[in-house]
Every structure is written in C-alpha cells, then in structure tokens.
Amino acid sequence: MGLPALEFSDCYLDSPQFRDRLKSHELELDKTNKFIKELIKDGKALIQALKNLSSAQRKFAESLNEFKFQCIGDAETDDEMCIAKSLQEFAGVLQNLEDERTRMIENADDVLITPLERFRKEQIGAAKEAKKKYDKETEKYCGVLEKHLSLSAKKKESHLHEADSQVDSVRQHFYEVSLEYVFKVQEVQERKMFEFVEPLLAFLQGLFTYYHHGYELAKDFNHFKTDLTISIQNTRNRFESTRSEVESLMKKMKENPHEHKSISPHTMEGYLFIQEKRSFVSTWVKYYCTYQRDSKRLSMVLFDQKSGGKIGEEESFILKSCTRRKTDSIEKRFCFDVEAVDRPGVMITMQALSEEDRRLWMEAMDGREPVYNLNQDNQNEAMAQLDVIGFNVIKKFIYAVETRGIDEQGLYRIVGVNSRVQKLLSLTMDPKTFADVELDSSEWEIKTITSSIKHYLRMLPAPLMTYQYQRSFIKAAKLDNPEARVAEIHSIVHRLPEKNKQMLELLMKHLANVASHHQQNLMTVANLGVVFGPTLLRPQEETVAAIMDIKFQNIVVEILIENHDTIFKDTPAPAVGPTGLQLNLPRRKSTENKAPSCSERPLTLFRTPTHPDKDKAALTDKRNSVVMNSSSESQPTSLNCNSTHNWSKLNNLSSGDGEQDGLLLARQNRPNALQNPKGRGSISSSPASPSPTSPRSPSWPMFSAPSSPQPASCTSSESSPLSPPPRKARALYACKAEHDSELSFIAGTIFENVHPSREPGWLEGTLDGRTGLIPENYVEFM
C-alpha cells in the first residue's frame, strides 16, 4: 500500500492523524536516503571491479599476443598457419572488447554515481533541512500559544490585543513553514521516481552498449571461428595419424637402434673420452667428436650433457693415422690412438663407449667405406619392376577396377586380405599364368585388386617418383603460391625417368577418374592423396622429419590428379613468372588472390606400410622368359581409343598407392558446377573421353558414414520443375566458404528455409540471418 497524500488544509489543523501521515513520509525518505548511500557504495565497488577485470583481461590479451607457435618442420600447412595466428586474433578481440569496457567505465561515474549523490544531497538533504525548521517552528508556536493562554483576563485590553497579535503572527509563520515542509516532502517523494531511476537506466544502457558491442564482435569473429574449428579438426586428425607413425618409428629404434641411425654428413660422430696429461696426472675428458673421411678432419668439442651446454671451443686437426690400443697396454677398455698431421709423433689416446663403437671409429678412420643406414626398401630385394610385365599387370588391374567397381565406397581405402593379394600378384606377375587370371570373376574382390595395385607400387626397388626427386617434390608443395606449386611439380615430373613418368601418368588418369565418381565411392582428390602420397613419395630414410612431411606428399599427389592433363601432355615452360604456366586449376578467377581455404589444405596423415622382402632372383628368371605379343592375345594390355565403350575407359587408366589403417578426414565437397572456371553448370560433352573434375571435397567422413543414401546431385537438366517447400536442415560435416555466395559452417549447424538452388549440386539456406549456398551432400533434412 502506498503513502497517504498530505493535504495542505491539514497543516492548519495539525491533527494527530496528519502528524502520523507526515511521519510515514519522513520514514520513507530516511529509507531512501540509506538505500542511495548503499547503492553509491556498491556502484563504486562495481566500477573498481570492472577496472580490475579490464586490467586482467588486457594482461591476458597481451600474453596471447606475445606467444608465437613454432611448428615442426621447415614449412607450415594452411591449417597450421590459421592456428598459429589464432592467438593474435583472440588477443585482438579481447583488446577491442576492453576498449569498449573502458569507455563504459569512464562514463559510469558521470551517469550513475554523480547524479545519485546530487539527488541525495540536494533533494533529500533539503527535505531534512525543512524538517528541522518545521520542528523548530512547531516548538516555538506551541510555547507561545501556551504562554498566551496563561495570560489573565484582568490584563489591560491593549496588552491583550498585543498578545493576540503576537500569537497570530507566530501561528501564521508556523502554518507557512508547515505548508513548505509538506510541499517539499511530497516533491522529493515524486522526484525520486525519475531522478533516482534515470541514472540507473543510463548505467544499464552503457552496459547494454558494451554487450551489444561484444555481440557484434562475435558476429565478425564467427567466420574466423569456423575456419579455425575446421583447422583444429584437421590438425587433430593429422596428429593422431602422425603420432602413430612416430610411435612406430620409436619402437623400431628401441628394437634395432643400429639399423635406424640417421644419415649424417659426417663419416662418424659420437662421444669419446680423451686422455689429457697435466702435471704428471692423467684425466679422461668427454668430447663430442666428428670425423670427415674425405678430408680426414677430426673435430672435437668439450660438452657436458648434464648442463646441456658447450664448455669449450671446437678443436680440429687432420688425421694422420689411427692405431688400436692393446688391452694390456692401458687400464681402460675400448681405447685407440690417433696421430695428427701437424703433431707428428704425438699420440692422442681416445676411449670409445663400447667395443662395437671402437670398431666403427677404427673402420671410419682407416679409410674404409662408412656404414650408413640404408633404407629398408633398398635392403630388401624387390620383385616388381617397371617393365612390360609391370605395365600390363597394372593396366589389367585398372581396367577391372574401372569396369567393375569404380563406384564402390571406400575404393583404395579399404584393404584386401593379404593372402588373397599375394596370390593375385603372384599369378599376374608370372607370364605363364597372366592370361589365365580372370578379374571379372567374383573370385577377386575389388578391394583385393586395389590392394594389389598399391602393393605392386610398394614392391618397386624405389618409389615411383624416385628418391632423387623426393625432396624436390616436397619443396614444390611448400611454395606459397598455388600456381607456382603446380608449375614446379610440372617441371619435376618431366625430369623423371621415362618409364616412371609413363606409369605415373597411367596412375594419375585412373585416380582422376576415381575422383570424378566421388559422390558414389566417397574418394575425393584429398582422400586419394592421403592414400597414395606416402608410397609414391616415400623417403629414403624413416625419420620424424620425414613423417612430418607426409602432409606435403599428399598435396603433390592431389596436384598431379587435378592437373594430370596439362602436366603429362604439355612440356613445362623454361621459366615460370607471375604470368607463367597457365594450368587448368579447378578454381574460379575470383578466388585467384584468396588465401587457400580448407578445401586446398592437406588433411590427415596415416601409417606408412612396411615393405616385405621379395625374391628378386626367382622373378628375374621369370622375366627373362617372357615374350609379350600384344597383337595375338585379346587381353587388356593394348589400349585402343576407338574400341568399345568398356575399352575406351582405358584411356584414363592409372594406378595408386598408399594404405590407410587410420582415419581419412574428408575435405570440403565442392560441387562440380563450381569446379568449371568458365562458369557454373558446364558439362563435358564427350562421355567416351571423360575429363574428370577435381572435387576438392570430402565425401569420406571423418568417422564411419551413416548407411543412409547420399542425396542426389542436381546436375541433370531433367530435374523436376516442382521445388519442395523450405525446410530445416542439419550440417553433417564442416565446410569453409570459398566464395561470397556460400556459407561457412561446422558440423551440427542448423539451417533455416533450406530449398533447392539454381546452382546444380547446391542448396540455398539461411544461417544467422544470412542467406547463401550450401553443398547439398553436406546436410540432412530434419
């Protein structure tokens, strides 16, 4: 119930009821005064807390901005670059947010504290002063009235008239003070309804402005957040695969440490204890020594492994001789003496770490051949060769894959049974049984045939793209400019041995054909790069650094698949400049100057398979007995572009490599309509000579795909003219927009008003108030 109204007429009566009503108003003013004092105190504490929070947030942002990521290797993928700059992006958002908070804090004192203090002092304070005056006049009036009433009636008439006038004057002044007090009390009660609340509203408006600024920042940050989420997802999957590779290498090192020593520029290196004689006292000091056989230079540096730092400068000398120290001539074990050219007759006694270590040092210094750790593939004699048999076998396998199982899901990813693979290879590699192998038979599963292709490539004595150019291909993939990458790889391919180049061309045409059916087999260019990269470009030595480069091996294979027509048919230009080689890159002109998106990045890595030993001698005997007669036997070894439809497919044959036991992370699926640089909707006119597009997209999900069928692509001109009503849809995978008309999103995103688009292979939907294109095989309707 509210306060009773104070009538001015009651001031003349000054009744007990009037005094009670006035008392309730006075109590309310006291309560309001105390509340405002407490509110001002809390407001100042809040402002100080906001200042402290802002200071802490700024310090946090500065720490983020100062930290720099360092990745393993000499180059970074686009995902790693995105993650590396994320901390600076976070810092920028936080600093921007704190700038707005600082403006809010600076205004808080003016819009909240000062008005409240002014209201309390000017209005409530004035009411208190009026109350004091009212109480004083009340006391004065009551005293005069009592004194006046006590006068005797026998007083002179003039004296009584004077007393009456005095009482009337005091009474009139009391009434005036009473009226003013009642007016002031009611005025303050009414003023507090707006002068007290208005500052609070202004303060909240400042808070709302700050929060709205944060909302706008979040909207602006959403695009980078989507890219970063995809990059983190890609990097996590690469880490899982790379970790298994590194762990496998570590186990191999534990089991056979001597077989996995890295190739060093030095003939021999390691720790040696050297005897130093000082003041007739011999001491043994630990040095790290390196020996160069060609120059016979022995270098030593004093080093303490415990402190992890150099203790002395490097010393070196030219070796003259090295002599083993007899056991009975010195108390120490594993010793040998060396003599320097510039110190003839002075023998330096050294102690190796073991007998085997001393033997290696002695062999190196005696001028014998250094012991290097050769790649296991070179130590194992291989049975596969790039000869007529090899080409015919691969062509036969590819023909079977393209005629029987080009649309089979997980093609080349799913591994066949090893015993069946070995049997098929042994039959087809033997000229006596080659013609008897019927790959059309249900006896041979498609996964057995594809695994045989990969196994054949791993059985080659050297990788198909050769050890010699392995590093050159990797360096080309690390170039910043995508066109420069293609041009450099184009040039290196034409430096390969002729047979290697022919087999690679055969393989890439086939893989391009496989990728063109990615909506059915789920094997995109990215997935095929993951499968074949580590075998086609396997390093000569298995090291952690080599494992870290697997992602760039995948990029090389992707480029070869996407640009196989230009790379293998055209001769590379002698020099590549800004307007150099014009390759058929599957991207539109509007994207030439854009940063590479998630669909152009290397994705997950996988464990490199081991290469079993082969019996080369037995195979050589078989090869020597082979006589190939392509004109007498009707087998798929002679390719004719003018034969039947099934045989015409052989024009695009190629083979592949690399096995994945782990996960294949799918790239972003770009519908074919956007792959044509001439415009959307352009379709190849010659079915007999397919020119497969290069979808840079995942069709193979990161985890097992649901068994429900994929939505069909709207690429046919015979699609129904009736469009279904708009519906909601959920994203199955993450995708980054490559063009302004497309939407970026992560898995689980909900789209509104989803309906077919005029662009083949795309849907149109709304996300956060923005309408754009969505790849149709990336969503499911709800």
Short mmCIF file of N, CA and C in Angstrom, two decimals, residues 145 276 282 425 637 703 769:
data_model
loop_
_atom_site.label_atom_id
_atom_site.label_comp_id
_atom_site.label_asym_id
_atom_site.label_seq_id
_atom_site.Cartn_x
_atom_site.Cartn_y
_atom_site.Cartn_z
N LEU A 145 1.82 29.76 22.24
CA LEU A 145 0.39 29.56 22.45
C LEU A 145 0.10 29.24 23.91
N GLU A 276 93.96 -36.71 -21.19
CA GLU A 276 94.73 -35.48 -21.10
C GLU A 276 95.71 -35.61 -19.94
N SER A 282 96.96 -38.04 -15.28
CA SER A 282 96.12 -38.30 -16.46
C SER A 282 94.63 -38.19 -16.08
N LEU A 425 48.86 -61.28 -57.04
CA LEU A 425 50.10 -60.73 -57.60
C LEU A 425 50.99 -61.84 -58.15
N THR A 637 45.83 -55.32 -72.48
CA THR A 637 47.18 -54.76 -72.41
C THR A 637 47.44 -53.82 -73.56
N PHE A 703 34.42 -40.06 -39.46
CA PHE A 703 34.09 -41.30 -38.81
C PHE A 703 33.20 -42.10 -39.77
N GLY A 769 20.65 -15.19 -40.10
CA GLY A 769 20.09 -14.08 -40.85
C GLY A 769 20.71 -13.87 -42.22
#
